[in-house]
């Protein structure tokens, strides 16, 4: 005789459910019959689930119907991740209907689900009613200009959504002005991601800039990969001058040149709230760095500046030194992939020796500073008492430069993280480091991955691992003998040894 799940005793059903994952329970056991639904509703694992990760599960529109049914009256689930499925607009209709009634869900990830503007229309109606959802991810769907209009209407009325990821959606035309108008009036949105949306074309940034002048709640704005040129930067800079809310602005991978950097620098002279600025992968060159440096002389709010891969040379670095030597607020500076060479390193070293400097994080990599540049930095470290993190990866420091840095570590009492990955450091260089670590009690993290230190170098490090909490060692090219030795001895060390 075959027994059906819906007629088994309640306790036996519980035991069966114990062996099923949550997605199976939702898609295969829910809505079989009223009795089984009642049993599942009282099942402890189902009652207490707060986060459900269903990404990349081949969930289609039909499956979404069952998820929506479970979601409609659920009062415990706060996070639902449906990233990279195939929900489509029909599936989103089911989920949107559930959001009309759900009072618990706060975070919903719908990225990469083949959702078009029809689906967004259903979602937008739900957002006007729903009072609990705070984070929504619509990354990389098929939402066009009409969908922008629907979403904008929802943002005009929604009073709870704080985070919206609208990255990589192929809208065209001028309907972005509706989104900008909604942003100007919205009172709850604090985080907005608009990367990969071609905002730099057809005057869209003019709409956004106007919205920024009126908005008082948006804190974090990501505009990376949007073909923003100097004209777009002029619009945006005008908006920033009058904005009193934005704290973080990311403009990575755009076309902001030296002229665009000038507009931005002028805005920084007036803006009093921005604390983080990311300009990585923008060709601002030395001239742009000079404009920014001048602004930094008087800016009293910016704490983090990323200039990675911005075509700045040692002349631009010299300008930054002049602008930052009296700055009292900047704590993090990223100069990766900037060909400053040893001359630029000398300016940065002079900066680190300035009594008023507040930098705690300095990221340098692929700068070509060589042993001579390392010598300048090392001399500065002997006196600096504020820098906590120093990244010097891929700089051709070699054993000579490592010796200078090792000597500095004996005197330095502030640095906690040092990155020396892929610097052509050999056994001799590691021996200098190991000896320094015996006398240094503040460094807790050391990254020497991608160097050829040999088995003897590994042994030297092991003997010195008294204060380190993390040692990043090795890569795919590390000889097996060295890797195995470090793995074997790591069981007896207090440091967390990472063998990539």
XYZ file of N, CA and C in Angstrom, residues 16 30 32 54 64 153 158 178 231 246 335 358 373 413-414 418 444 448 454 472 479 484:
66
model
N 9.869 13.551 7.873
C 10.169 13.545 6.434
C 10.693 14.917 6.001
N 4.379 22.454 -0.614
C 3.364 23.472 -0.366
C 2.249 23.376 -1.405
N -0.118 21.379 -1.846
C -0.618 20.066 -2.272
C -2.047 19.904 -1.780
N 18.277 31.316 -3.030
C 17.859 30.449 -4.133
C 18.520 30.858 -5.450
N 7.987 30.227 -9.479
C 7.769 31.481 -8.757
C 6.388 31.533 -8.125
N 7.449 56.088 -10.807
C 6.154 56.329 -10.159
C 6.107 55.681 -8.783
N 6.616 55.246 -2.583
C 7.175 54.311 -1.606
C 7.871 55.055 -0.468
N 12.179 60.908 -15.615
C 11.159 60.515 -14.643
C 11.810 59.937 -13.383
N 31.589 67.096 -20.238
C 30.307 67.800 -20.210
C 29.384 67.213 -19.150
N 24.885 63.667 0.008
C 25.710 62.595 -0.553
C 27.032 62.451 0.201
N 46.463 54.624 -4.993
C 47.229 55.053 -6.160
C 47.714 53.869 -6.984
N 47.005 62.569 8.214
C 46.034 61.692 8.881
C 45.852 60.366 8.165
N 62.547 53.588 -4.483
C 61.284 54.090 -3.959
C 60.946 53.471 -2.619
N 55.840 51.738 14.933
C 54.958 51.219 15.984
C 53.478 51.385 15.636
N 53.183 51.604 14.348
C 51.794 51.854 13.956
C 51.275 50.881 12.912
N 50.978 44.978 5.908
C 51.962 45.297 4.879
C 51.804 44.332 3.712
N 50.314 42.812 12.102
C 49.497 41.605 12.280
C 49.213 40.881 10.972
N 52.969 38.195 1.279
C 54.164 38.008 0.451
C 53.891 37.004 -0.666
N 61.745 30.493 -1.457
C 62.433 29.238 -1.190
C 62.050 28.622 0.147
N 49.725 35.848 4.291
C 49.303 35.393 2.974
C 50.541 34.953 2.217
N 56.406 26.405 -5.354
C 56.819 24.991 -5.319
C 56.069 24.216 -4.250
N 53.697 22.839 1.095
C 53.388 21.772 2.034
C 54.020 22.027 3.395
